[in-house]
Amino acid sequence: MRIEGKGHIDRAQPIEFHFGGEKYSGFQGDTLASALLANDVHLVGRSFKYHRPRGILTAGSEEPNALVTIGEGAEREPNVRATMQELYAGLQATPQNAWPSLKYDLLSMNDALAPFLSAGFYYKTFMWPKSFWEKVYEPFIRNAAGLGALSGAHNPDTYARAFAHCDVLVIGGGPAGLRAARVAADAGLDVILADEGWELGGQLLSDSAEIEGQLAGDWAASEAQALSEMENVRVMTRTTITGAYDGGTFGAIEKRGTHLANPKGALECFWRITSKRAILCAGALERPIAFTDNDRPGIMNAGAVKTYLNRFGVSPGQSIAVFGNNDNAHQTARELIAAGVKVAAVIDSRTQAQVNVDAPVFTGSRVIGSKGRLRVREIAIETDGETRSLEVDCLAVSGGWNPTVHLTCHMNARPVWEPSIHCFVPLEGAVPGLMVAGAAAGIFSTHGCLQSGGRVAATVARDLGKSPEDPKTPHSQNQSYGIEPLWDAGGTKGPWGRAWLDFQNDVTTKDVRQAAKENYASVEHMKRYTTQGMATDQGKNSNVGALAILADATGRGIPETGTTTFRPPYSPVAIAAMGAGAQGKGFAPQRFTTSHTATVARGAPMIEAGLWYRPSFYPEVGETHWRESCDREVNLVRNAVGVCDVSTLGKIDFQGPDAASFLDFIYCNTFSTLKVGKVRYGLMLREDGHVMDDGTIARLGEQHYVMTTTTAAAGQVMKHLEFVHQCLRPELDVSFISVTEQWAQFAVAGPQSRRLLNTLLDEQINDADLPYMSCGEIGVSGVAGRLFRISFSGEHAYEVAVPARFGDSLFRLLVAQAEALGGCAYGMEALNVMRIEKGFITHAEIHGRTTAFDIGMDRMVSQKKDCVGNTMSRRPGLLDDTREQLVGFKPKGHAQKLSAGAHLYNDGASPVAENDQGYVTSVAYSPSLETDIGLGFLKGGRARIGETMRVVDALRGIDGIVEICGPVFLDPEGDRLRG
Amino acid sequence: MGHASMLNRPEQDAGKDVWNAYLHERANIAGDVEDLWCHDMGCAAWIVVRRNTISHTIYEAKLANEVRDAD
């Protein structure tokens, strides 16, 4: 219910919204949670495991219960905290994890089974029989347990990424943060002040205390105003610092549009903020107290009740009891009374507590139970050895406060137990350059927070070479705290006596004790066994309570028990925000060849090769299957001429007096002996003796070479070359650079290839001047280019290269001329078929585990010189005759399909791993041979040509017989190449 | 790329133990190490970085080819 005259809401601006299909009304300045409470709605969700009714527990980002889905359709956002969702006109919120409705949830039958669903239940029950896991248990668990669901549609929202730099990052805009930012800014430092809320002030907004004679909230507003007017201050509201990283870097998520009915631009922005110093003023989080049935809607944190009252003008009940173990809880009771709300009782567990509240007071007493199906209606109080019941519609609980130490733990530090205030406080120096002030440092009074914020900022300013004046702390109250620990107030014994710790994941004190009993006594083991702290609040409300119970159950103290690890992010961050700009087409850069436009215009389906896009095939009218196009292209190349863009191969230009020596060291074969105007195949090894890559090297001049690499390995090879030059052979005078983008290069292959080229070349070529494996400078229709007589198809072929700006027109010209000669453009499928027919290897064969010996090229490893991989390639194990060696396969008997990935077994042997003899790496249908052919590796394969083997692909259900043959299927003598 | 020991490539005939140590044996040090880093998306420089694996403090960074020249 609303309380007149209270709160920072704008009563002149009523807002209508929907929750669970019902229409409600709130005000500008409300959160969804405060507006629901104003409408007397407490029941907002169901718990994860037992589907117990759940109400709003907190007023902040630590909320474990009030998770809702906002919006509809593709834009809907699941698991939004109602406590953080600002109200806007027409907001649509849907409860989660309840079916068919919040009030009648069928899966709440799990709750009736609770005695059987205790910690470790899934591990124990669903393990047997094993075959049931995938088909029965897992789908059941997944259906039953869940939070909000994604829409399944493409996310239409936009997100952004940004960077910021500052002298001081102040994390949190409560009393300590406001003060720290002001003192640092007054000292002349560049300050960023970030707060997760939309209004600065933190706890001050929830307080009726006074600062400098002003209401705390008003003081905060005027300080915020002053800061926003300073040029050296950037105030970032709705911005959560999510992680602390090396070098003063922090991650932050800024909600830019989630509070608007019609957001424009990016919905959220992920920031990387680099600061010289940081001051953590993140405040503290209140913790509940465990007692039987402490999870009913209407049972809330005492601080949250005070926040709803003072900040939003909402009383969460009409008859409220307050239960605590510290003085802070009394303030909630006093303020409720001052606002005219009935306080039914103040229950304080401390026998000596001084309770200055005008309400029935029970000291040395505890709340030990509650009743009420969808909302608390009655509580049980144990006082003076007897149990009383009391009718209430809300219970405000305070088990004390935990400093928000999370960010100080992101670089491996553990917080320190502070026995005087019964909580963990940050370890000093936990994050280099980060200091802690205010409640985050365990200082729980307004005065103390203001003072520590100012002092820490002054220290930081002096560290950064400024001379700040001694900060005068604004005058305010110094509230008492006086906490005495109370973790488990107890209650009903037996299977139904359950006291909740983790409200979202349904972890009870009993579960933690059971984990300890079953020897999951380490806090990390307990966490995983019970799922304690693994809900979306990551244990912010429950971890300290749970480990206190564990400490009690194991007989160790809390400091010995320790905490689990806090990791980034502090609160959930949308992956879409971190990956902003990388959705859909932006996911990876795209590299297009110069022939891309002409190729796409011909209707060629494009496939990705690394970042490149290359054509699969060029369909002709009437062709309905890729094989038809591919077979035609192969036949035309073999019988006339074909054109293919090969610009994606890595091209690296080497120049310098030591270029030859460098290449001799890079490749296992020799290039210093290569004559100018000649091309040689080169094999590159890794230092461990395995093959890294292959390609051709052309010598254009005495000190000038051009290397090609495979498309796939171009980047890796370039890095390798830099490593070898800078780290192993810096004395060699050689320069090299990638020219892949600078040259457009096209293969022209087939018996008509020379004829085709001669229609375009400024000077005619003939076989004598340009024999196989030679190269030279040429003019192509007046453009200076290069011509290489090399072949990856096995045909008489050339590769012609021109500066990239001429690539598009040359490609069109080449294809037109090819078609005039009865040829065509060809794509990757045809290219692959022809290289398999010739037994040419690609990275399907040189996949990182093969050696020069395995592919039959060990004689290329020169014994006359050192090179990368030379020594290790001669290890006996890499030259063993029983190693898997490159061979070819043909299906035997009736027509069978081969498949890459199939394994080979001796004929008659059963296809099990022990009998494995090798595997198939590449297959194709050869239109030239009119059969499937394949390449692959077979143990001792070179000595087994002619043998018959069984080939099994269990994945595709292929089981057949192949004949082992040499890896070259077509023209093994190479007559076509040279012809 | 791991330890800056990759800079100290053995002679061709140094023997299999030396080569094995060069290629495969690395101490996994909690503390001060010398690493080889590559400025991959930038200037392609290989750098010897002296740093602490626990605190992530970086003490010094030198170009690898200058370290080699100084040897």
mmCIF file of N, CA and C in Angstrom, chain A residues 210-272:
data_model
loop_
_atom_site.group_PDB
_atom_site.id
_atom_site.type_symbol
_atom_site.label_atom_id
_atom_site.label_comp_id
_atom_site.label_asym_id
_atom_site.label_seq_id
_atom_site.Cartn_x
_atom_site.Cartn_y
_atom_site.Cartn_z
ATOM 1 N N GLU A 210 19.502 12.560 8.443
ATOM 2 C CA GLU A 210 19.834 13.884 7.927
ATOM 3 C C GLU A 210 21.330 14.032 7.741
ATOM 4 N N ILE A 211 21.722 14.754 6.687
ATOM 5 C CA ILE A 211 23.120 15.109 6.469
ATOM 6 C C ILE A 211 23.177 16.619 6.299
ATOM 7 N N GLU A 212 24.008 17.256 7.081
ATOM 8 C CA GLU A 212 24.147 18.720 7.034
ATOM 9 C C GLU A 212 22.766 19.380 7.133
ATOM 10 N N GLY A 213 21.910 18.808 7.971
ATOM 11 C CA GLY A 213 20.596 19.402 8.179
ATOM 12 C C GLY A 213 19.586 19.120 7.077
ATOM 13 N N GLN A 214 20.021 18.444 6.012
ATOM 14 C CA GLN A 214 19.100 18.096 4.921
ATOM 15 C C GLN A 214 18.681 16.641 5.077
ATOM 16 N N LEU A 215 17.538 16.300 4.488
ATOM 17 C CA LEU A 215 17.173 14.890 4.396
ATOM 18 C C LEU A 215 18.248 14.189 3.544
ATOM 19 N N ALA A 216 18.642 12.968 3.951
ATOM 20 C CA ALA A 216 19.764 12.285 3.291
ATOM 21 C C ALA A 216 19.585 12.227 1.775
ATOM 22 N N GLY A 217 18.355 11.908 1.342
ATOM 23 C CA GLY A 217 18.091 11.814 -0.091
ATOM 24 C C GLY A 217 18.273 13.151 -0.800
ATOM 25 N N ASP A 218 17.891 14.229 -0.124
ATOM 26 C CA ASP A 218 18.044 15.562 -0.730
ATOM 27 C C ASP A 218 19.513 15.958 -0.810
ATOM 28 N N TRP A 219 20.266 15.608 0.249
ATOM 29 C CA TRP A 219 21.710 15.890 0.223
ATOM 30 C C TRP A 219 22.350 15.138 -0.947
ATOM 31 N N ALA A 220 21.950 13.871 -1.115
ATOM 32 C CA ALA A 220 22.498 13.070 -2.210
ATOM 33 C C ALA A 220 22.182 13.707 -3.560
ATOM 34 N N ALA A 221 20.949 14.194 -3.686
ATOM 35 C CA ALA A 221 20.540 14.798 -4.961
ATOM 36 C C ALA A 221 21.365 16.050 -5.255
ATOM 37 N N SER A 222 21.623 16.872 -4.217
ATOM 38 C CA SER A 222 22.388 18.088 -4.490
ATOM 39 C C SER A 222 23.859 17.763 -4.773
ATOM 40 N N GLU A 223 24.398 16.742 -4.094
ATOM 41 C CA GLU A 223 25.776 16.319 -4.398
ATOM 42 C C GLU A 223 25.867 15.775 -5.829
ATOM 43 N N ALA A 224 24.863 14.974 -6.202
ATOM 44 C CA ALA A 224 24.847 14.404 -7.557
ATOM 45 C C ALA A 224 24.797 15.521 -8.584
ATOM 46 N N GLN A 225 24.001 16.534 -8.308
ATOM 47 C CA GLN A 225 23.886 17.680 -9.208
ATOM 48 C C GLN A 225 25.232 18.388 -9.341
ATOM 49 N N ALA A 226 25.877 18.624 -8.181
ATOM 50 C CA ALA A 226 27.170 19.309 -8.191
ATOM 51 C C ALA A 226 28.197 18.519 -9.002
ATOM 52 N N LEU A 227 28.217 17.196 -8.811
ATOM 53 C CA LEU A 227 29.176 16.353 -9.541
ATOM 54 C C LEU A 227 28.917 16.391 -11.042
ATOM 55 N N SER A 228 27.637 16.349 -11.401
ATOM 56 C CA SER A 228 27.319 16.294 -12.834
ATOM 57 C C SER A 228 27.713 17.593 -13.527
ATOM 58 N N GLU A 229 27.871 18.671 -12.748
ATOM 59 C CA GLU A 229 28.247 19.952 -13.344
ATOM 60 C C GLU A 229 29.755 20.142 -13.439
ATOM 61 N N MET A 230 30.514 19.226 -12.860
ATOM 62 C CA MET A 230 31.979 19.359 -12.904
ATOM 63 C C MET A 230 32.513 18.753 -14.198
ATOM 64 N N GLU A 231 33.430 19.466 -14.849
ATOM 65 C CA GLU A 231 33.925 19.006 -16.148
ATOM 66 C C GLU A 231 34.798 17.769 -16.054
ATOM 67 N N ASN A 232 35.443 17.579 -14.894
ATOM 68 C CA ASN A 232 36.340 16.429 -14.742
ATOM 69 C C ASN A 232 35.636 15.216 -14.143
ATOM 70 N N VAL A 233 34.304 15.247 -14.121
ATOM 71 C CA VAL A 233 33.553 14.112 -13.561
ATOM 72 C C VAL A 233 32.588 13.571 -14.601
ATOM 73 N N ARG A 234 32.604 12.272 -14.741
ATOM 74 C CA ARG A 234 31.603 11.629 -15.592
ATOM 75 C C ARG A 234 30.769 10.735 -14.678
ATOM 76 N N VAL A 235 29.495 11.027 -14.593
ATOM 77 C CA VAL A 235 28.599 10.214 -13.768
ATOM 78 C C VAL A 235 27.926 9.191 -14.674
ATOM 79 N N MET A 236 28.094 7.930 -14.352
ATOM 80 C CA MET A 236 27.481 6.866 -15.151
ATOM 81 C C MET A 236 26.451 6.138 -14.285
ATOM 82 N N THR A 237 25.193 6.481 -14.466
ATOM 83 C CA THR A 237 24.152 5.768 -13.737
ATOM 84 C C THR A 237 23.710 4.557 -14.552
ATOM 85 N N ARG A 238 22.901 3.706 -13.949
ATOM 86 C CA ARG A 238 22.456 2.439 -14.563
ATOM 87 C C ARG A 238 23.664 1.635 -15.054
ATOM 88 N N THR A 239 24.804 1.841 -14.412
ATOM 89 C CA THR A 239 26.038 1.186 -14.857
ATOM 90 C C THR A 239 26.624 0.355 -13.729
ATOM 91 N N THR A 240 26.677 -0.940 -13.938
ATOM 92 C CA THR A 240 27.226 -1.850 -12.939
ATOM 93 C C THR A 240 28.654 -2.206 -13.312
ATOM 94 N N ILE A 241 29.573 -2.013 -12.375
ATOM 95 C CA ILE A 241 30.936 -2.494 -12.609
ATOM 96 C C ILE A 241 30.892 -3.998 -12.362
ATOM 97 N N THR A 242 31.194 -4.759 -13.409
ATOM 98 C CA THR A 242 30.950 -6.198 -13.320
ATOM 99 C C THR A 242 32.193 -7.013 -13.024
ATOM 100 N N GLY A 243 33.379 -6.459 -13.285
ATOM 101 C CA GLY A 243 34.580 -7.260 -13.055
ATOM 102 C C GLY A 243 35.804 -6.379 -12.916
ATOM 103 N N ALA A 244 36.761 -6.868 -12.110
ATOM 104 C CA ALA A 244 38.051 -6.182 -11.965
ATOM 105 C C ALA A 244 39.109 -7.026 -12.658
ATOM 106 N N TYR A 245 39.897 -6.390 -13.507
ATOM 107 C CA TYR A 245 40.884 -7.116 -14.298
ATOM 108 C C TYR A 245 42.259 -6.468 -14.171
ATOM 109 N N ASP A 246 43.245 -7.043 -14.859
ATOM 110 C CA ASP A 246 44.622 -6.558 -14.774
ATOM 111 C C ASP A 246 44.753 -5.107 -15.214
ATOM 112 N N GLY A 247 45.756 -4.452 -14.669
ATOM 113 C CA GLY A 247 46.141 -3.134 -15.171
ATOM 114 C C GLY A 247 45.101 -2.057 -14.957
ATOM 115 N N GLY A 248 44.317 -2.161 -13.888
ATOM 116 C CA GLY A 248 43.330 -1.120 -13.605
ATOM 117 C C GLY A 248 42.157 -1.128 -14.557
ATOM 118 N N THR A 249 41.911 -2.254 -15.204
ATOM 119 C CA THR A 249 40.789 -2.352 -16.142
ATOM 120 C C THR A 249 39.556 -2.936 -15.440
ATOM 121 N N PHE A 250 38.423 -2.331 -15.716
ATOM 122 C CA PHE A 250 37.167 -2.823 -15.157
ATOM 123 C C PHE A 250 36.151 -3.009 -16.268
ATOM 124 N N GLY A 251 35.345 -4.048 -16.148
ATOM 125 C CA GLY A 251 34.235 -4.233 -17.073
ATOM 126 C C GLY A 251 33.003 -3.582 -16.471
ATOM 127 N N ALA A 252 32.145 -3.036 -17.308
ATOM 128 C CA ALA A 252 30.928 -2.405 -16.802
ATOM 129 C C ALA A 252 29.814 -2.594 -17.812
ATOM 130 N N ILE A 253 28.604 -2.776 -17.285
ATOM 131 C CA ILE A 253 27.446 -2.872 -18.173
ATOM 132 C C ILE A 253 26.531 -1.691 -17.888
ATOM 133 N N GLU A 254 26.264 -0.933 -18.932
ATOM 134 C CA GLU A 254 25.378 0.222 -18.810
ATOM 135 C C GLU A 254 24.046 -0.098 -19.477
ATOM 136 N N LYS A 255 22.979 0.003 -18.696
ATOM 137 C CA LYS A 255 21.636 -0.205 -19.261
ATOM 138 C C LYS A 255 21.183 1.131 -19.819
ATOM 139 N N ARG A 256 21.030 1.183 -21.116
ATOM 140 C CA ARG A 256 20.704 2.471 -21.736
ATOM 141 C C ARG A 256 19.242 2.575 -22.139
ATOM 142 N N GLY A 257 18.639 1.438 -22.418
ATOM 143 C CA GLY A 257 17.280 1.524 -22.950
ATOM 144 C C GLY A 257 16.263 0.649 -22.245
ATOM 145 N N THR A 258 16.728 -0.130 -21.256
ATOM 146 C CA THR A 258 15.808 -1.100 -20.644
ATOM 147 C C THR A 258 14.744 -0.428 -19.784
ATOM 148 N N HIS A 259 14.902 0.885 -19.519
ATOM 149 C CA HIS A 259 13.905 1.580 -18.698
ATOM 150 C C HIS A 259 12.916 2.366 -19.562
ATOM 151 N N LEU A 260 13.028 2.217 -20.872
ATOM 152 C CA LEU A 260 12.195 3.008 -21.769
ATOM 153 C C LEU A 260 11.182 2.135 -22.504
ATOM 154 N N ALA A 261 10.013 2.726 -22.756
ATOM 155 C CA ALA A 261 8.995 1.999 -23.510
ATOM 156 C C ALA A 261 9.448 1.804 -24.953
ATOM 157 N N ASN A 262 10.105 2.818 -25.524
ATOM 158 C CA ASN A 262 10.583 2.724 -26.906
ATOM 159 C C ASN A 262 12.055 3.090 -26.968
ATOM 160 N N PRO A 263 12.927 2.167 -26.571
ATOM 161 C CA PRO A 263 14.348 2.510 -26.541
ATOM 162 C C PRO A 263 14.876 2.802 -27.940
ATOM 163 N N LYS A 264 15.762 3.804 -28.003
ATOM 164 C CA LYS A 264 16.409 4.113 -29.279
ATOM 165 C C LYS A 264 17.900 3.830 -29.127
ATOM 166 N N GLY A 265 18.510 3.349 -30.184
ATOM 167 C CA GLY A 265 19.936 3.055 -30.119
ATOM 168 C C GLY A 265 20.185 1.802 -29.301
ATOM 169 N N ALA A 266 21.400 1.727 -28.762
ATOM 170 C CA ALA A 266 21.790 0.502 -28.068
ATOM 171 C C ALA A 266 21.004 0.330 -26.777
ATOM 172 N N LEU A 267 20.533 -0.897 -26.560
ATOM 173 C CA LEU A 267 19.792 -1.229 -25.346
ATOM 174 C C LEU A 267 20.738 -1.267 -24.146
ATOM 175 N N GLU A 268 21.902 -1.871 -24.356
ATOM 176 C CA GLU A 268 22.900 -1.959 -23.296
ATOM 177 C C GLU A 268 24.266 -1.698 -23.919
ATOM 178 N N CYS A 269 25.165 -1.186 -23.102
ATOM 179 C CA CYS A 269 26.521 -0.930 -23.593
ATOM 180 C C CYS A 269 27.522 -1.581 -22.641
ATOM 181 N N PHE A 270 28.434 -2.342 -23.191
ATOM 182 C CA PHE A 270 29.474 -2.961 -22.363
ATOM 183 C C PHE A 270 30.736 -2.102 -22.421
ATOM 184 N N TRP A 271 31.160 -1.642 -21.257
ATOM 185 C CA TRP A 271 32.299 -0.722 -21.166
ATOM 186 C C TRP A 271 33.536 -1.433 -20.666
ATOM 187 N N ARG A 272 34.680 -1.010 -21.184
ATOM 188 C CA ARG A 272 35.945 -1.339 -20.547
ATOM 189 C C ARG A 272 36.538 -0.027 -20.043
#
